[in-house]
Amino acid sequence: MTACRFAAVLFDCDGVLVDSEAITLSVLREMLHEMGWPISVEECHRRFVGTAFKDEWKVIYDHTGVAIDDEWIVGFRARRDVALRARLTPVPGAGDAVRAVVEAGIPVACVSGADRHKVEMQLGIVGIRELFGDRIFSGVEVPRSKPAPDVYLAATTALGVDPAACAVVEDSPPGVRAGVAAGATVFGFAGDGPTYQSPEKLLELGAARTFTSMSELPGLLLEQD
């Protein structure tokens, strides 16, 4: 019999379930270049992985003189979606990891800082949308984005579970901080690529455990009786 000490497992989306960060950031970087900010790949990753535009408008204004508005965001999302539809792939093993948790009878949710359209589109592209049902939560729809805990607290409230009884699977600094602030046990995914953090960094941010392959995750979450 498979047992789990967690009442629910809450998965981030970008970088955890789908390999999207480099695609989205390449579109952002192109647009920032067009606006006069010759930002490097490294700086773009450092500044914008896991963040929301509503929280980063000031740094964009400081470097470009452009105060981004809803029209700019709509334009960015349109270009981003074209790129994602053409290039998006799943994080290796992520679908199997989610299925293992679902098959063990543990409720799952996808809890992202991104807009709902992006999250649902991406989950559909990689074929795992149905695993989450209506349990998809967007940081755009709560007062404060990650690293604030709002979107995780919204998810646990909707699921009717205590945040302290939940596992959160995250890869970015804002995401790890959000899970920790919500009171959950955070599992930090230190994937292979320039948008990921080291295991040491994730532990420093408050992750309880780290892992480098999605094939490891079910064993960390589930215990055999």
mmCIF file of C-alpha atoms in Angstrom:
data_model
loop_
_atom_site.group_PDB
_atom_site.id
_atom_site.type_symbol
_atom_site.label_atom_id
_atom_site.label_comp_id
_atom_site.label_asym_id
_atom_site.label_seq_id
_atom_site.Cartn_x
_atom_site.Cartn_y
_atom_site.Cartn_z
ATOM 1 C CA MET A 1 0.000 0.000 0.000
ATOM 2 C CA THR A 2 1.245 3.481 -0.894
ATOM 3 C CA ALA A 3 0.911 6.181 1.727
ATOM 4 C CA CYS A 4 1.660 9.880 1.671
ATOM 5 C CA ARG A 5 2.174 12.175 4.591
ATOM 6 C CA PHE A 6 0.781 15.102 2.592
ATOM 7 C CA ALA A 7 -2.865 16.095 2.187
ATOM 8 C CA ALA A 8 -2.175 17.518 -1.308
ATOM 9 C CA VAL A 9 0.715 18.114 -3.673
ATOM 10 C CA LEU A 10 0.845 21.540 -5.309
ATOM 11 C CA PHE A 11 2.928 21.794 -8.483
ATOM 12 C CA ASP A 12 4.297 24.979 -9.973
ATOM 13 C CA CYS A 13 4.039 24.971 -13.778
ATOM 14 C CA ASP A 14 6.905 26.761 -15.566
ATOM 15 C CA GLY A 15 10.171 24.917 -15.033
ATOM 16 C CA VAL A 16 8.494 22.153 -13.021
ATOM 17 C CA LEU A 17 5.943 20.668 -15.410
ATOM 18 C CA VAL A 18 6.900 22.351 -18.680
ATOM 19 C CA ASP A 19 10.245 23.496 -20.064
ATOM 20 C CA SER A 20 9.004 26.979 -20.849
ATOM 21 C CA GLU A 21 11.221 29.489 -19.069
ATOM 22 C CA ALA A 22 13.878 29.855 -21.782
ATOM 23 C CA ILE A 23 11.181 30.238 -24.463
ATOM 24 C CA THR A 24 9.230 32.899 -22.604
ATOM 25 C CA LEU A 25 12.354 34.792 -21.592
ATOM 26 C CA SER A 26 13.676 34.801 -25.170
ATOM 27 C CA VAL A 27 10.504 36.600 -26.268
ATOM 28 C CA LEU A 28 10.780 39.046 -23.374
ATOM 29 C CA ARG A 29 14.424 39.704 -24.154
ATOM 30 C CA GLU A 30 13.637 40.409 -27.819
ATOM 31 C CA MET A 31 10.992 42.927 -26.796
ATOM 32 C CA LEU A 32 13.268 44.611 -24.254
ATOM 33 C CA HIS A 33 15.957 44.917 -26.946
ATOM 34 C CA GLU A 34 13.382 46.540 -29.232
ATOM 35 C CA MET A 35 12.651 49.004 -26.418
ATOM 36 C CA GLY A 36 16.350 49.914 -26.066
ATOM 37 C CA TRP A 37 17.507 47.696 -23.206
ATOM 38 C CA PRO A 38 20.320 45.389 -24.437
ATOM 39 C CA ILE A 39 19.789 42.951 -21.571
ATOM 40 C CA SER A 40 21.895 39.786 -21.605
ATOM 41 C CA VAL A 41 20.473 36.274 -21.416
ATOM 42 C CA GLU A 42 21.961 35.850 -17.952
ATOM 43 C CA GLU A 43 20.523 39.067 -16.557
ATOM 44 C CA CYS A 44 17.133 38.373 -18.106
ATOM 45 C CA HIS A 45 17.050 35.001 -16.378
ATOM 46 C CA ARG A 46 18.197 36.457 -13.076
ATOM 47 C CA ARG A 47 15.682 39.289 -13.041
ATOM 48 C CA PHE A 48 12.570 37.694 -14.497
ATOM 49 C CA VAL A 49 12.404 33.946 -13.757
ATOM 50 C CA GLY A 50 9.419 33.385 -11.476
ATOM 51 C CA THR A 51 8.348 37.039 -11.373
ATOM 52 C CA ALA A 52 5.241 38.892 -12.568
ATOM 53 C CA PHE A 53 5.268 41.933 -14.811
ATOM 54 C CA LYS A 54 3.099 43.849 -12.366
ATOM 55 C CA ASP A 55 5.989 43.568 -9.901
ATOM 56 C CA GLU A 56 8.781 44.343 -12.381
ATOM 57 C CA TRP A 57 7.412 47.332 -14.302
ATOM 58 C CA LYS A 58 9.727 49.754 -12.482
ATOM 59 C CA VAL A 59 12.963 48.051 -13.545
ATOM 60 C CA ILE A 60 11.701 47.936 -17.137
ATOM 61 C CA TYR A 61 10.825 51.631 -16.979
ATOM 62 C CA ASP A 62 14.220 52.499 -15.485
ATOM 63 C CA HIS A 63 16.040 50.817 -18.387
ATOM 64 C CA THR A 64 13.730 51.729 -21.272
ATOM 65 C CA GLY A 65 11.677 54.765 -20.276
ATOM 66 C CA VAL A 66 8.578 52.753 -21.166
ATOM 67 C CA ALA A 67 5.864 52.260 -18.581
ATOM 68 C CA ILE A 68 4.422 48.931 -19.676
ATOM 69 C CA ASP A 69 0.634 48.827 -19.720
ATOM 70 C CA ASP A 70 -2.112 46.302 -20.414
ATOM 71 C CA GLU A 71 -1.712 46.755 -24.170
ATOM 72 C CA TRP A 72 2.001 45.936 -23.944
ATOM 73 C CA ILE A 73 1.295 42.849 -21.835
ATOM 74 C CA VAL A 74 -1.333 41.648 -24.332
ATOM 75 C CA GLY A 75 1.212 42.041 -27.130
ATOM 76 C CA PHE A 76 3.859 40.180 -25.176
ATOM 77 C CA ARG A 77 1.501 37.325 -24.378
ATOM 78 C CA ALA A 78 0.508 36.980 -28.032
ATOM 79 C CA ARG A 79 4.157 36.675 -29.115
ATOM 80 C CA ARG A 80 4.914 34.388 -26.197
ATOM 81 C CA ASP A 81 2.043 32.045 -27.035
ATOM 82 C CA VAL A 82 3.184 31.670 -30.646
ATOM 83 C CA ALA A 83 6.655 30.689 -29.438
ATOM 84 C CA LEU A 84 5.323 28.294 -26.808
ATOM 85 C CA ARG A 85 3.019 26.518 -29.256
ATOM 86 C CA ALA A 86 5.945 25.994 -31.592
ATOM 87 C CA ARG A 87 8.632 24.973 -29.094
ATOM 88 C CA LEU A 88 7.200 23.881 -25.745
ATOM 89 C CA THR A 89 8.188 20.486 -24.347
ATOM 90 C CA PRO A 90 7.424 18.821 -21.017
ATOM 91 C CA VAL A 91 9.999 18.637 -18.259
ATOM 92 C CA PRO A 92 11.229 15.037 -18.623
ATOM 93 C CA GLY A 93 9.339 12.737 -16.276
ATOM 94 C CA ALA A 94 6.971 15.420 -14.984
ATOM 95 C CA GLY A 95 3.829 13.836 -16.373
ATOM 96 C CA ASP A 96 4.714 10.448 -14.910
ATOM 97 C CA ALA A 97 5.455 12.060 -11.534
ATOM 98 C CA VAL A 98 2.055 13.773 -11.417
ATOM 99 C CA ARG A 99 0.316 10.553 -12.514
ATOM 100 C CA ALA A 100 2.067 8.607 -9.752
ATOM 101 C CA VAL A 101 0.761 11.033 -7.140
ATOM 102 C CA VAL A 102 -2.759 10.984 -8.620
ATOM 103 C CA GLU A 103 -2.778 7.186 -8.792
ATOM 104 C CA ALA A 104 -1.811 7.103 -5.108
ATOM 105 C CA GLY A 105 -5.034 8.981 -4.363
ATOM 106 C CA ILE A 106 -3.376 12.279 -3.393
ATOM 107 C CA PRO A 107 -5.090 15.497 -4.574
ATOM 108 C CA VAL A 108 -2.933 17.616 -6.896
ATOM 109 C CA ALA A 109 -3.147 21.204 -8.097
ATOM 110 C CA CYS A 110 -1.170 23.380 -10.472
ATOM 111 C CA VAL A 111 -0.275 26.650 -8.749
ATOM 112 C CA SER A 112 1.482 29.127 -11.028
ATOM 113 C CA GLY A 113 2.455 32.776 -11.014
ATOM 114 C CA ALA A 114 1.526 32.983 -14.706
ATOM 115 C CA ASP A 115 -1.776 33.984 -16.282
ATOM 116 C CA ARG A 116 -4.417 31.248 -16.427
ATOM 117 C CA HIS A 117 -4.511 31.116 -20.234
ATOM 118 C CA LYS A 118 -0.799 30.326 -20.361
ATOM 119 C CA VAL A 119 -0.995 27.652 -17.670
ATOM 120 C CA GLU A 120 -3.970 25.871 -19.226
ATOM 121 C CA MET A 121 -2.501 26.122 -22.735
ATOM 122 C CA GLN A 122 0.830 24.681 -21.638
ATOM 123 C CA LEU A 123 -0.689 21.801 -19.683
ATOM 124 C CA GLY A 124 -2.800 21.000 -22.742
ATOM 125 C CA ILE A 125 0.183 21.062 -25.096
ATOM 126 C CA VAL A 126 2.115 18.526 -23.013
ATOM 127 C CA GLY A 127 -0.938 16.338 -22.415
ATOM 128 C CA ILE A 128 -1.460 16.606 -18.657
ATOM 129 C CA ARG A 129 -4.283 19.145 -18.456
ATOM 130 C CA GLU A 130 -6.849 16.521 -17.407
ATOM 131 C CA LEU A 131 -4.791 15.478 -14.383
ATOM 132 C CA PHE A 132 -5.560 18.786 -12.672
ATOM 133 C CA GLY A 133 -9.225 19.257 -13.524
ATOM 134 C CA ASP A 134 -10.394 22.597 -12.122
ATOM 135 C CA ARG A 135 -7.505 22.713 -9.649
ATOM 136 C CA ILE A 136 -5.472 25.335 -11.522
ATOM 137 C CA PHE A 137 -4.564 28.559 -9.735
ATOM 138 C CA SER A 138 -3.029 31.692 -11.231
ATOM 139 C CA GLY A 139 -0.955 34.257 -9.371
ATOM 140 C CA VAL A 140 -2.374 36.927 -11.654
ATOM 141 C CA GLU A 141 -5.750 36.392 -9.992
ATOM 142 C CA VAL A 142 -4.656 37.067 -6.405
ATOM 143 C CA PRO A 143 -3.628 40.368 -4.788
ATOM 144 C CA ARG A 144 0.085 39.525 -4.586
ATOM 145 C CA SER A 145 2.183 37.324 -6.838
ATOM 146 C CA LYS A 146 4.944 34.960 -5.727
ATOM 147 C CA PRO A 147 7.069 35.305 -3.553
ATOM 148 C CA ALA A 148 3.967 36.230 -1.527
ATOM 149 C CA PRO A 149 2.024 33.116 -0.480
ATOM 150 C CA ASP A 150 -1.353 34.323 -1.793
ATOM 151 C CA VAL A 151 -1.767 31.902 -4.708
ATOM 152 C CA TYR A 152 -0.769 28.900 -2.582
ATOM 153 C CA LEU A 153 -3.171 29.965 0.151
ATOM 154 C CA ALA A 154 -5.925 30.365 -2.457
ATOM 155 C CA ALA A 155 -5.223 26.822 -3.651
ATOM 156 C CA THR A 156 -5.261 25.266 -0.195
ATOM 157 C CA THR A 157 -8.433 27.125 0.709
ATOM 158 C CA ALA A 158 -10.142 25.841 -2.435
ATOM 159 C CA LEU A 159 -8.951 22.299 -1.727
ATOM 160 C CA GLY A 160 -10.004 22.524 1.912
ATOM 161 C CA VAL A 161 -6.603 21.499 3.256
ATOM 162 C CA ASP A 162 -4.165 22.960 5.755
ATOM 163 C CA PRO A 163 -1.157 24.529 3.961
ATOM 164 C CA ALA A 164 1.106 22.956 6.587
ATOM 165 C CA ALA A 165 -0.099 19.539 5.450
ATOM 166 C CA CYS A 166 0.795 20.161 1.803
ATOM 167 C CA ALA A 167 3.843 19.599 -0.370
ATOM 168 C CA VAL A 168 4.844 22.289 -2.847
ATOM 169 C CA VAL A 169 7.056 21.512 -5.861
ATOM 170 C CA GLU A 170 8.970 24.596 -7.017
ATOM 171 C CA ASP A 171 12.096 25.565 -8.947
ATOM 172 C CA SER A 172 12.458 29.359 -8.730
ATOM 173 C CA PRO A 173 13.445 31.581 -5.800
ATOM 174 C CA PRO A 174 10.102 33.444 -5.748
ATOM 175 C CA GLY A 175 8.241 30.142 -5.894
ATOM 176 C CA VAL A 176 10.204 28.525 -3.088
ATOM 177 C CA ARG A 177 9.720 31.615 -0.934
ATOM 178 C CA ALA A 178 5.978 31.569 -1.653
ATOM 179 C CA GLY A 179 5.635 27.932 -0.639
ATOM 180 C CA VAL A 180 7.632 28.470 2.530
ATOM 181 C CA ALA A 181 5.616 31.592 3.401
ATOM 182 C CA ALA A 182 2.408 29.587 2.964
ATOM 183 C CA GLY A 183 3.681 27.101 5.551
ATOM 184 C CA ALA A 184 4.014 24.157 3.158
ATOM 185 C CA THR A 185 6.873 21.675 2.816
ATOM 186 C CA VAL A 186 8.766 22.720 -0.310
ATOM 187 C CA PHE A 187 10.531 20.290 -2.617
ATOM 188 C CA GLY A 188 13.005 22.217 -4.745
ATOM 189 C CA PHE A 189 13.614 21.041 -8.307
ATOM 190 C CA ALA A 190 17.197 21.802 -9.348
ATOM 191 C CA GLY A 191 16.892 20.962 -13.017
ATOM 192 C CA ASP A 192 19.529 21.017 -15.717
ATOM 193 C CA GLY A 193 19.724 24.360 -17.498
ATOM 194 C CA PRO A 194 20.516 28.043 -17.099
ATOM 195 C CA THR A 195 17.124 29.002 -15.643
ATOM 196 C CA TYR A 196 17.440 26.596 -12.695
ATOM 197 C CA GLN A 197 18.959 27.119 -9.261
ATOM 198 C CA SER A 198 21.491 24.875 -7.549
ATOM 199 C CA PRO A 199 20.295 22.490 -4.824
ATOM 200 C CA GLU A 200 22.283 24.535 -2.307
ATOM 201 C CA LYS A 201 20.496 27.734 -3.308
ATOM 202 C CA LEU A 202 17.071 26.120 -3.043
ATOM 203 C CA LEU A 203 17.882 24.808 0.428
ATOM 204 C CA GLU A 204 19.130 28.246 1.434
ATOM 205 C CA LEU A 205 15.789 29.701 0.314
ATOM 206 C CA GLY A 206 13.906 27.275 2.558
ATOM 207 C CA ALA A 207 13.268 24.121 0.540
ATOM 208 C CA ALA A 208 13.052 21.065 2.799
ATOM 209 C CA ARG A 209 14.406 18.684 0.139
ATOM 210 C CA THR A 210 15.853 19.051 -3.342
ATOM 211 C CA PHE A 211 15.982 16.751 -6.348
ATOM 212 C CA THR A 212 17.471 16.920 -9.838
ATOM 213 C CA SER A 213 15.218 14.550 -11.803
ATOM 214 C CA MET A 214 11.434 14.250 -11.835
ATOM 215 C CA SER A 215 11.846 10.476 -11.596
ATOM 216 C CA GLU A 216 12.966 11.045 -7.990
ATOM 217 C CA LEU A 217 9.887 12.975 -6.906
ATOM 218 C CA PRO A 218 7.303 10.209 -6.360
ATOM 219 C CA GLY A 219 9.711 8.402 -4.052
ATOM 220 C CA LEU A 220 10.223 11.571 -2.035
ATOM 221 C CA LEU A 221 6.493 12.218 -1.688
ATOM 222 C CA LEU A 222 5.196 8.686 -1.267
ATOM 223 C CA GLU A 223 6.132 6.130 1.351
ATOM 224 C CA GLN A 224 5.640 2.392 1.105
ATOM 225 C CA ASP A 225 3.816 0.716 3.999
#
